Structure formats: C-alpha cells, structure tokens
XYZ file of C-alpha atoms in Angstrom:
600
model
C 0.403 91.548 -70.945
C 1.626 88.316 -72.657
C 2.008 85.392 -70.376
C 4.135 82.484 -71.665
C 3.934 78.982 -69.862
C 6.896 76.755 -69.957
C 5.256 73.614 -71.022
C 6.648 71.875 -73.987
C 9.970 71.089 -75.032
C 9.504 73.503 -78.333
C 10.547 77.340 -78.037
C 8.253 79.846 -78.372
C 8.444 82.569 -80.473
C 6.963 86.255 -79.462
C 7.978 89.246 -81.578
C 11.624 88.640 -82.198
C 12.446 86.774 -79.019
C 12.747 83.045 -78.543
C 12.370 81.804 -75.519
C 13.314 78.348 -74.789
C 11.708 75.846 -72.176
C 14.387 76.471 -69.573
C 14.352 79.758 -68.782
C 14.170 79.950 -65.003
C 17.803 78.705 -64.253
C 18.629 75.576 -61.909
C 16.057 74.290 -59.736
C 16.245 71.208 -57.354
C 13.122 69.028 -58.240
C 13.604 67.316 -55.114
C 12.806 70.148 -53.073
C 8.987 70.096 -52.435
C 8.880 73.505 -50.354
C 9.786 75.346 -53.487
C 6.899 76.970 -55.308
C 6.954 76.018 -59.297
C 8.658 78.273 -61.592
C 6.599 81.159 -62.498
C 5.720 81.799 -66.175
C 7.640 84.015 -68.413
C 6.484 88.151 -67.924
C 6.367 89.416 -71.581
C 4.767 92.699 -72.115
C 7.222 94.040 -74.810
C 6.206 94.858 -78.667
C 8.094 92.927 -80.983
C 11.921 93.547 -81.404
C 12.265 95.540 -78.081
C 13.936 92.752 -76.597
C 16.883 91.367 -78.702
C 16.397 87.997 -80.224
C 19.498 86.434 -78.786
C 18.775 87.516 -75.198
C 18.206 84.082 -73.690
C 21.355 82.063 -75.271
C 23.238 85.450 -73.920
C 21.995 84.740 -70.553
C 23.132 81.741 -70.613
C 26.681 82.605 -71.966
C 26.791 84.980 -69.323
C 25.833 82.320 -66.606
C 28.749 80.057 -67.981
C 31.261 82.790 -67.864
C 29.945 83.468 -64.419
C 30.338 79.828 -63.188
C 33.659 80.114 -64.591
C 35.196 82.551 -62.356
C 32.948 81.196 -59.254
C 34.871 78.165 -59.609
C 38.216 80.291 -60.044
C 37.461 81.847 -56.516
C 36.862 78.670 -54.754
C 39.822 77.642 -55.871
C 41.624 80.925 -54.528
C 39.590 80.382 -51.250
C 41.210 77.113 -51.296
C 44.727 78.146 -51.544
C 44.482 80.612 -48.571
C 46.932 79.936 -45.809
C 44.905 78.749 -42.481
C 43.939 81.942 -40.734
C 45.871 82.922 -37.363
C 43.295 84.841 -35.071
C 45.216 87.059 -32.908
C 45.891 90.271 -31.219
C 44.036 92.983 -29.314
C 41.157 93.429 -30.952
C 41.498 89.993 -32.615
C 42.726 90.328 -36.223
C 43.010 87.551 -39.173
C 46.500 87.997 -39.228
C 48.788 87.784 -42.674
C 45.774 86.395 -44.635
C 42.914 88.850 -43.409
C 42.426 91.249 -46.350
C 42.635 88.287 -48.909
C 40.147 86.433 -46.960
C 37.519 89.383 -47.048
C 38.079 89.633 -50.866
C 37.956 86.535 -51.947
C 34.718 85.879 -49.694
C 33.100 88.997 -51.633
C 34.436 87.726 -54.896
C 32.356 84.387 -54.104
C 29.456 86.565 -53.030
C 29.484 88.367 -56.359
C 29.442 85.555 -58.621
C 27.411 83.111 -56.867
C 24.169 82.561 -58.475
C 22.514 81.345 -55.507
C 21.811 84.668 -54.322
C 18.988 85.540 -56.468
C 15.330 84.349 -55.820
C 15.627 81.583 -58.780
C 19.327 80.850 -58.286
C 20.036 81.994 -61.817
C 21.771 85.342 -61.322
C 24.571 86.471 -59.603
C 25.355 90.166 -59.009
C 28.254 89.591 -61.822
C 25.236 88.763 -64.229
C 25.004 92.521 -64.973
C 28.484 93.551 -64.212
C 31.882 91.371 -65.590
C 35.022 92.242 -65.561
C 35.638 92.407 -69.510
C 33.230 95.361 -69.516
C 34.763 97.168 -66.670
C 32.325 95.725 -64.408
C 29.335 96.791 -66.378
C 26.975 94.979 -68.869
C 28.068 91.968 -70.438
C 25.604 91.079 -73.191
C 26.343 93.480 -76.243
C 22.445 93.114 -77.721
C 21.121 94.325 -74.471
C 23.227 97.465 -74.290
C 22.094 98.018 -77.456
C 18.280 97.557 -77.004
C 16.336 96.947 -73.862
C 19.050 99.200 -71.740
C 18.309 97.376 -68.706
C 19.146 93.762 -67.718
C 16.635 90.597 -67.437
C 16.271 89.793 -63.698
C 16.127 86.600 -62.067
C 12.730 86.503 -62.931
C 12.523 86.716 -66.899
C 11.842 89.440 -68.045
C 11.162 91.773 -65.713
C 14.089 94.629 -65.922
C 14.985 97.805 -64.294
C 14.998 101.650 -65.817
C 19.101 101.956 -66.079
C 22.217 100.803 -67.354
C 24.498 98.793 -65.134
C 26.959 101.124 -63.437
C 30.641 99.937 -63.094
C 31.973 98.530 -60.068
C 35.703 99.854 -60.524
C 36.468 102.689 -58.140
C 32.837 102.499 -56.486
C 34.373 102.182 -53.140
C 36.038 105.316 -53.460
C 32.823 107.157 -53.282
C 32.213 108.781 -50.276
C 29.377 108.536 -48.198
C 26.332 110.914 -49.267
C 26.744 114.453 -47.927
C 25.102 117.887 -48.672
C 27.081 121.036 -48.635
C 24.731 123.592 -47.429
C 26.206 126.489 -48.894
C 26.318 125.641 -52.426
C 23.099 123.159 -51.748
C 25.253 120.619 -53.755
C 25.174 116.466 -52.767
C 28.390 114.746 -53.117
C 28.946 111.184 -53.030
C 26.860 108.075 -52.538
C 26.247 105.238 -54.937
C 23.929 104.552 -57.543
C 23.084 107.080 -60.486
C 20.013 108.345 -58.342
C 22.337 108.332 -55.048
C 20.196 106.236 -52.808
C 22.716 104.334 -51.754
C 23.917 106.759 -49.285
C 26.187 104.848 -47.064
C 24.302 106.124 -43.922
C 24.445 103.250 -41.772
C 27.778 101.453 -42.465
C 29.475 104.634 -43.725
C 30.189 102.902 -46.841
C 28.041 103.870 -49.745
C 29.334 101.043 -51.726
C 28.862 98.167 -48.937
C 25.169 99.858 -48.915
C 24.940 99.711 -52.865
C 25.858 95.807 -52.731
C 22.595 95.529 -50.295
C 20.028 96.711 -52.848
C 20.362 94.401 -56.048
C 19.390 90.994 -54.219
C 16.088 92.766 -53.010
C 15.418 94.532 -56.056
C 12.424 93.264 -57.493
C 13.580 93.628 -61.190
C 16.922 92.409 -60.359
C 18.021 89.523 -58.020
C 14.585 89.423 -56.714
C 14.608 88.014 -53.264
C 11.681 89.045 -51.241
C 13.209 89.481 -47.873
C 16.812 90.410 -46.766
C 16.829 87.431 -44.741
C 16.848 85.382 -47.730
C 20.901 86.263 -48.205
C 21.508 85.064 -44.831
C 19.695 81.952 -45.491
C 21.411 80.966 -48.932
C 24.534 81.796 -47.088
C 23.892 79.287 -44.676
C 23.563 76.707 -47.465
C 26.714 78.230 -49.362
C 29.743 75.875 -49.895
C 32.170 78.476 -48.530
C 29.808 79.093 -45.622
C 33.230 78.159 -43.376
C 34.869 81.367 -45.191
C 31.983 83.694 -44.209
C 32.251 82.205 -40.585
C 36.090 82.627 -40.415
C 35.736 86.476 -41.719
C 32.494 87.522 -39.310
C 32.287 84.803 -36.354
C 31.896 81.276 -35.981
C 28.167 81.702 -34.921
C 26.967 84.353 -37.665
C 24.885 82.054 -39.418
C 23.563 80.270 -36.543
C 19.829 81.604 -37.296
C 16.732 79.604 -36.687
C 15.190 79.668 -40.059
C 11.126 79.134 -40.575
C 10.305 75.853 -42.316
C 8.740 77.694 -45.350
C 12.067 80.031 -45.732
C 12.964 78.346 -49.189
C 9.483 78.627 -50.542
C 9.388 82.372 -49.415
C 13.035 82.988 -50.892
C 12.144 81.086 -54.088
C 9.134 83.639 -54.805
C 10.162 86.420 -56.799
C 9.886 90.209 -54.540
C 6.492 91.898 -55.659
C 4.352 88.999 -55.409
C 0.852 89.769 -54.544
C 1.222 87.068 -52.007
C 3.499 89.559 -49.827
C 1.426 92.393 -49.908
C 3.290 95.027 -48.377
C 5.354 92.738 -46.046
C 9.222 93.421 -46.509
C 10.027 90.765 -44.047
C 7.893 87.403 -45.217
C 10.424 85.589 -43.448
C 9.594 85.309 -40.216
C 12.248 85.360 -37.735
C 12.560 85.973 -33.778
C 13.968 89.306 -32.804
C 17.176 87.851 -32.237
C 17.491 85.932 -35.155
C 16.454 88.943 -37.437
C 18.985 91.113 -35.656
C 21.449 88.406 -36.464
C 20.417 88.378 -40.137
C 20.388 91.981 -40.519
C 24.129 91.738 -39.369
C 24.571 89.177 -41.862
C 23.338 91.336 -44.758
C 25.618 94.114 -43.631
C 28.725 91.988 -43.704
C 27.367 90.576 -47.262
C 27.588 94.291 -48.230
C 31.253 95.153 -46.589
C 32.567 91.555 -48.166
C 31.471 92.819 -51.592
C 32.802 96.472 -51.672
C 36.160 94.770 -50.268
C 36.134 92.759 -53.291
C 35.344 95.707 -55.569
C 38.096 98.184 -53.777
C 40.664 95.141 -54.507
C 43.373 95.373 -57.033
C 41.208 92.743 -58.994
C 38.882 95.214 -59.556
C 40.217 98.715 -58.915
C 44.000 98.311 -59.532
C 45.304 102.089 -60.924
C 46.887 100.146 -63.770
C 45.974 102.124 -67.166
C 48.260 104.167 -69.132
C 47.459 107.412 -67.432
C 48.502 105.900 -64.231
C 51.592 104.546 -65.964
C 52.281 108.095 -67.365
C 51.872 109.789 -63.923
C 54.602 107.254 -62.231
C 56.980 108.108 -65.517
C 56.802 104.688 -67.043
C 54.958 105.301 -69.857
C 54.810 108.510 -72.484
C 51.899 109.746 -74.108
C 51.632 109.556 -78.058
C 50.910 112.855 -79.361
C 47.090 112.027 -79.881
C 46.860 111.128 -76.189
C 48.714 114.112 -74.949
C 46.635 116.220 -77.269
C 43.280 114.446 -75.706
C 44.691 115.061 -71.953
C 45.057 118.827 -72.839
C 41.872 118.904 -74.300
C 40.199 117.110 -71.335
C 41.727 119.601 -68.755
C 40.807 123.004 -71.254
C 38.773 122.849 -74.298
C 36.783 119.702 -73.828
C 36.153 121.089 -70.162
C 35.938 117.413 -68.913
C 37.858 118.185 -66.091
C 35.152 120.487 -64.282
C 33.391 117.000 -63.429
C 35.469 114.617 -63.925
C 38.489 115.799 -62.008
C 41.846 114.490 -62.182
C 43.165 116.486 -59.106
C 46.414 117.690 -60.751
C 45.046 120.400 -62.818
C 45.910 123.967 -62.602
C 43.746 126.904 -63.993
C 45.272 128.527 -67.136
C 46.245 131.743 -67.646
C 45.693 133.698 -70.559
C 48.686 132.444 -73.001
C 49.363 129.146 -70.936
C 48.915 125.724 -72.350
C 48.508 122.439 -70.854
C 50.836 119.893 -71.432
C 49.225 117.053 -69.803
C 51.965 116.372 -67.159
C 50.727 114.708 -63.480
C 52.077 114.965 -60.670
C 54.361 111.832 -59.248
C 52.246 108.871 -57.605
C 48.910 110.603 -57.950
C 45.702 108.484 -57.962
C 43.255 110.372 -59.590
C 39.426 109.235 -59.653
C 38.288 111.435 -62.734
C 35.193 112.330 -61.050
C 33.644 115.120 -58.809
C 31.427 112.554 -56.842
C 28.654 114.813 -57.919
C 25.268 114.829 -59.502
C 24.316 116.487 -63.089
C 21.629 116.861 -65.571
C 23.165 116.328 -68.919
C 19.907 117.027 -70.844
C 19.666 113.422 -72.274
C 16.554 112.627 -74.325
C 14.200 110.156 -72.918
C 15.030 106.419 -74.583
C 12.146 105.038 -75.811
C 14.126 101.528 -76.080
C 14.164 101.458 -72.043
C 12.428 98.032 -71.440
C 10.771 99.853 -67.996
C 8.727 101.870 -70.305
C 6.716 98.830 -71.326
C 5.834 96.875 -67.807
C 2.754 98.494 -67.453
C 0.746 95.313 -67.206
C 0.794 93.102 -64.015
C 3.220 89.900 -64.352
C 1.997 86.553 -63.330
C 2.391 87.229 -59.873
C 0.211 90.027 -59.657
C 2.972 92.688 -59.615
C 3.351 95.824 -61.824
C 6.531 97.106 -62.162
C 5.774 100.588 -63.811
C 1.976 101.590 -63.764
C 3.201 104.950 -65.045
C 4.306 103.633 -68.644
C 5.644 106.538 -71.007
C 4.598 109.219 -68.123
C 7.237 108.351 -66.002
C 10.328 110.419 -65.689
C 13.547 109.771 -64.193
C 14.318 112.839 -61.786
C 17.139 110.968 -60.674
C 18.568 112.471 -57.207
C 15.549 114.375 -57.167
C 13.436 111.486 -56.802
C 15.319 109.865 -54.138
C 15.646 112.954 -52.164
C 11.513 112.514 -51.867
C 11.697 109.054 -51.131
C 9.860 108.734 -54.919
C 8.973 105.811 -56.823
C 11.708 103.743 -58.389
C 14.322 104.545 -55.834
C 14.623 104.426 -51.882
C 13.779 105.831 -48.715
C 15.742 108.918 -48.155
C 17.160 108.402 -44.414
C 17.602 112.335 -44.116
C 14.231 114.026 -44.037
C 16.410 117.585 -43.922
C 17.527 116.874 -47.501
C 14.203 116.478 -48.960
C 13.967 120.384 -49.259
C 16.437 120.476 -52.029
C 14.711 117.974 -54.116
C 13.759 120.744 -56.594
C 17.518 121.691 -57.418
C 18.378 118.012 -57.836
C 15.696 116.718 -60.173
C 17.318 115.568 -63.262
C 20.638 115.080 -61.803
C 22.420 111.730 -62.072
C 25.891 110.792 -60.530
C 29.004 112.117 -62.324
C 30.614 108.548 -63.130
C 34.332 108.235 -63.230
C 35.872 108.026 -66.726
C 38.132 105.119 -65.785
C 37.482 102.239 -67.689
C 34.595 103.602 -69.368
C 36.103 102.020 -72.477
C 37.129 98.979 -71.279
C 36.132 96.004 -73.516
C 37.392 92.395 -74.167
C 40.818 91.753 -75.736
C 40.308 92.199 -79.679
C 37.761 94.678 -79.499
C 36.709 98.371 -78.624
C 33.760 100.316 -78.004
C 33.805 101.901 -81.491
C 32.657 101.203 -84.785
C 33.852 100.160 -87.288
C 35.303 97.497 -84.977
C 35.799 95.034 -84.202
C 33.679 96.273 -81.346
C 31.734 95.341 -78.250
C 28.636 97.311 -78.087
C 28.523 99.284 -74.806
C 25.982 101.769 -73.395
C 26.560 105.172 -72.001
C 25.099 107.488 -69.443
C 22.312 106.204 -67.138
C 19.517 105.683 -69.715
C 21.979 104.140 -72.572
C 20.888 106.630 -75.082
C 24.346 107.031 -76.431
C 26.269 104.137 -78.243
C 29.702 104.979 -78.448
C 32.262 107.266 -76.757
C 32.575 109.223 -80.412
C 28.939 109.997 -79.548
C 29.250 110.643 -76.034
C 31.798 113.469 -76.961
C 29.933 114.670 -79.798
C 27.003 114.711 -77.389
C 28.888 117.069 -75.211
C 30.371 119.063 -77.970
C 27.045 120.102 -79.635
C 23.803 119.471 -77.649
C 23.191 122.993 -77.874
C 24.292 123.371 -81.340
C 21.954 120.985 -83.108
C 18.844 121.139 -80.277
C 15.307 120.022 -81.603
C 12.056 120.049 -80.020
C 11.165 116.638 -80.758
C 11.683 113.230 -79.053
C 13.873 110.470 -79.721
C 13.406 108.729 -82.978
C 11.430 111.981 -84.637
C 14.363 114.123 -85.802
C 13.293 116.223 -88.520
C 13.841 114.768 -92.534
C 17.332 116.023 -93.397
C 18.885 115.580 -90.220
C 20.500 112.471 -88.271
C 20.022 111.812 -84.993
C 23.000 112.139 -82.367
C 24.893 113.787 -85.532
C 23.312 117.096 -86.071
C 20.025 116.259 -84.461
C 19.478 116.180 -80.487
C 16.052 115.686 -79.225
C 14.892 117.575 -76.326
C 16.177 116.600 -72.801
C 13.877 114.105 -70.756
C 14.216 116.290 -67.607
C 14.377 120.186 -68.764
C 15.100 121.358 -64.835
C 18.598 121.990 -63.581
C 20.328 121.480 -67.159
C 24.446 121.469 -67.212
C 25.404 124.333 -69.102
C 28.936 123.952 -68.694
C 28.659 121.610 -71.970
C 26.874 121.841 -75.219
C 28.538 124.144 -77.227
C 32.407 123.413 -76.888
C 33.729 124.153 -80.440
C 35.595 121.081 -80.301
C 36.467 119.823 -84.111
C 36.162 116.506 -85.435
C 39.754 115.403 -84.516
C 39.585 116.843 -81.055
C 36.829 114.535 -80.590
C 38.624 111.730 -81.487
C 41.546 112.954 -79.485
C 39.428 112.772 -76.545
C 38.117 109.308 -77.177
C 41.906 108.496 -77.309
C 42.621 109.584 -73.894
C 39.554 107.998 -72.344
C 40.733 104.623 -73.812
C 44.144 105.665 -72.208
C 41.970 105.398 -68.792
C 41.255 101.607 -69.117
C 42.968 99.475 -66.630
C 45.379 96.405 -67.066
C 48.169 98.520 -69.051
C 51.488 96.939 -68.375
C 54.489 98.872 -69.773
C 56.781 95.693 -69.909
C 54.328 93.850 -72.393
C 51.917 96.698 -73.882
C 50.157 94.759 -76.010
C 48.309 92.050 -73.466
C 46.086 93.093 -70.664
C 46.819 92.303 -67.272
C 43.160 93.104 -66.046
C 42.078 89.983 -64.374
C 39.371 87.763 -66.210
C 39.502 90.284 -69.064
C 39.497 86.950 -71.223
C 36.927 85.608 -69.970
C 34.275 86.708 -72.841
C 33.057 83.992 -75.158
C 30.628 85.837 -77.048
C 31.410 87.901 -80.458
C 32.046 91.142 -81.653
C 30.421 93.404 -84.169
C 31.947 95.131 -87.474
C 30.929 97.767 -89.439
C 29.321 101.282 -89.599
C 30.586 104.298 -88.258
C 30.947 104.975 -84.421
C 29.185 108.330 -84.761
C 25.694 106.558 -85.656
C 26.321 103.636 -84.139
C 23.090 101.876 -82.863
C 21.240 104.192 -85.051
C 19.979 101.406 -86.802
C 17.502 100.194 -83.802
C 16.293 103.688 -83.014
C 12.459 103.565 -82.353
C 9.948 106.261 -82.433
C 8.966 107.749 -78.819
C 5.227 107.658 -78.741
C 3.419 110.866 -77.577
C 4.249 111.367 -74.239
C 1.701 111.697 -71.813
C 2.375 114.253 -68.785
C 4.379 113.365 -65.798
C 2.200 111.768 -63.414
C 1.138 113.516 -59.682
C 2.964 110.365 -58.182
C 6.470 111.144 -59.709
C 5.929 115.235 -60.418
C 3.341 115.987 -58.317
C 5.507 115.010 -55.037
C 6.237 117.693 -52.498
C 8.551 119.797 -52.879
C 7.472 120.292 -56.442
C 9.654 120.339 -59.124
C 10.352 124.003 -60.278
C 9.588 124.537 -63.293
C 7.292 121.678 -63.640
C 8.240 119.035 -65.505
C 6.136 117.799 -68.439
C-alpha cells in the first residue's frame, strides 16, 4: 500500500499519476466537528490510473456545479405550489417540483462524505448519463469515489430509461429473472416497488462511491441544503425535522468502511422516531431522483428511430440496412427487443418499419453472460491492502470473479443482501449474468464527437467491465466471439493475432454463456451498419434542425476529444497483461448453492 499525505503545496507523482494537494474537495475549516481529510489511498501500479485523473475530476466538478446552479434557477422559476384536492396534490406544478428536486439532488456534491462528488459525477448528460471522463473509461474502468482513490468494479450504467425497468421478478417456469436495476440486479425495488428509486439509494452509502457511512447522512445533508424548502414542499413541511446528535457531521464526514465503525451500519445514533423519519427521507431521496431520470430531460424518446416511428424521418440506406440486421441476421432483437418486429418466414425480408407511436425500450430487462474476458485494467483488482482508514475494498485481488446476478442472489461479496430467500436456489443458473442494457443512447457523446476512432471521438466504455472501447468492437465481439476464441487471458493473445480483432480471450465466468451470439456471419459492412443504427438511437434529434442536438445539457462538456487510430483496435495501446489468475476464493465461488460447473 502507498499512502500519500496532503502536506505541502507541491504535487506528488506516483507512477503516472500526479496527485495535487487539494484532492478532497471543499471542506469548511471552521467546522471543528469534522475529521481531518484522510490521506490518499493509492495501491495501484504505475500507469493503471490515468495521469490526468485529478484535473479531469475537477473539470467534471465544474460542469456538475454549472448544472446544479441551473437547477437552482429552475426551482426559483417554479410557480407557487397549490396544495389542494383529496388526497392533496401539488396542483399544476407537482411534476416539475419533484423532477426539479431530483435534479438538484442528482447534481449536489454535498451528498457525498467529503462533499466533493455528486451522483452526476459518474453520470453526465453528454455521455448519456454515463461516465464523463474519457481517460477513466479507457483505463481504470470504474470511477474514483469521494475518498480518492477508492474505485468500484464496474462501468457507470446509463440513467436514461432506467425508470422503465420493472421491479425484479422471477418467472419460475423458465427460471429467468427480469427487471431490477444495476448490472447485477441488486436494486430490486422490492420495498418502494420502483427499482430505479432503489438504485438511487445505493451510491450514497457505497464505500467506493459517495461513501457516506449511514443513510441518515442524506437526511442530515438535506436538512442543511439550500433547497430544503423545495424538499419540504414536496414531501412535507416537517419531513426534515429530525433531532441529529451533536457528532453527526463528524460521522458523515468519515468515509464508510472506516475501521472506527466496525460493522455498525447506523453510526448516527438517532432515536427510534427520528430513525424512522430519516428512513422515510431516504425513500423520498430515491423517488425524487427517479422522477428526474424519468423526465423528458433525461429519457425523452427523441432519437432518429423515434422520429422514424412517428413518420417524421426517413432512414438513410445504411440506417435502414442496420435496422433490418438488428432484427434479423444480427440477432440483436432477441435481447434488445423493440416490440415491433414479427418472426420472418422463409423468403420474407425485414424493411425496418415500426408501428406508429410505439416507444420501444430496446431491452428485454433480462440478464445474460456474454462471455467477456476478465479486464485486468479494472482498478478493483488492485485494492487488496487496507486504506488509511483501515478498509480493504477487495481482499481477494485477482481471485475475484464477477458472478453478477448469481452473486446478488447469494447475498455475496461486492453485491447487496437478497430480500427474497426463495430466489437463492437459482443462483447457479444466473452466475456470470449481467443486466441487458437498453441500446438507447449507447452512442451518445458531446456534439462534434463520436464513440468511434478516428474521430474526433469521446472515449466511452461498454459492457459491465469496460473491456470494449468502441461500438465497432462491440458488434465485432457479438459477431466473432466464437470464431476467434483463444484459451488465454486479456493481454496474452498469441503472436500474429490482434486482440479484439482475431483473438478473443477466454471468458471470466464460463458458466451460462449466451450462445445466441458469437458466430453471426456478419460482413465488415454489416457490422458498420449495425453501429449506424445504434447511433440512430441517440436522443436529441430534431427533424426541424437535424444538425443540432436538442438533448438538455449536451453542450456542458468542456474537455477535449481524441483523433486517430481505428475503431477496431481502439484502446488496444493500453492493453496490459492479465497476471496468472489464482482460483476463485471460497468466499465468492464456494457460497451455496455452488456454481455449476465450478468457476475456476
């Protein structure tokens, strides 16, 4: 473990990372109740963390602040509420009030332990509400949390259309799960009956993300928020009247997982009635953010595909060809369903025409193991030593295997408790499966860029572990996974082959591999046409002004783009060798019911 203190004004260089003095964000030096800023956690080998990570974090913070101020202005412009009716409702402005409240919460950095990270820090509009830092997307995969440099283990999923995912449910006859939020489905929605609202409740208390040690810290920070009157107007004038102990700020400013907390998940010692009230506030937090994510500002159904559905846009020949491939030869529609296609009989062709006024979501809400290789650039594999607070994020190192939904059903390491014990028996069939995301906005980037080299391009990452770096690679993987399989790990393809072109390393989890893909027989041109139709699913298309995106805050990106290279090998210059992998530890792969066959 390397521990860097924050003394001195000179930047410290570790490997390829320059860590300046001010890394912990805004702190109020007059508040004696806060603990001092903890030293940096840096267990990583040189080059794993991008050299520009700190200035890029600061860039995103400025962008987040800009949108937060915008939301404050929107709140100020709301008409006075008129609470009337039975049951009482905020007549006229109710929708806008809840959505604006959710937007303020989403862009509020004070909702993290060190007041330096908002939900939006990992989910910005110009990236389809996914990861906003190209160099992070290219290297360490998961985003640095409020306590630098803890980081998670998966890519930041897009917010767009996430409220449309139903509550996680089991279809016993097929032993299949549908719905939920997160890659591993751990946000089930069982209590609020809204999986997206529950999703918003996880990052604030995730040790690797916003890092609060107690859900009550959200209620505490909201009680101090500038927009507290809006929260009280929506959820009740006495909703934040909670008697917090004198040490609440000190506790909430200490990152979760710290040894001082032991196993205590409620270190803010509230009276029973105040804990009940704080829990209700936390539910309202999730519901408000979900309302924002479901609003036209985030999920507006304004892509070229939607315009085509409504007769306002005619596909180009390549878009039409891509739509036909999507439903036919490419087999995309098997999982990313549009709800409009029919089964083709011999001799029939798909012309790519949708039924008027349809609003397809391009997902089946299910879970699939695509057979992706383990990505050795994932920062989580290296967090094997205690940080300065005595917390070890991943004691298993490269022994860790991401079993996805299977881990959650076992209430396993790195996931969350499963609230339905009857589901645990299905874990072996779910091992390795990750959520089938919507294709909508998978190609969204800031104006003037694309996801694809030679660009100009904004570097994104795809799938749960960020192994794929362009949509061209994504389609090529679906097309050729089983054409070019090699019994090697990433970074170790044989001489004479090129990884992600004619060499696909072995899957991280060999159980339950989806065999509906892997050998589709698509030509290079057909792969490109599938990329084109995915680009046509980007929101913000205005038929009256097709050259300018209408997506809100799409222009808030203040970084730079990359150019050069090829989409086929995008990111390959930063491939690293996967070390010899130890066996999957019993704490992950030895939890009953055991994986079948065993995960090695």
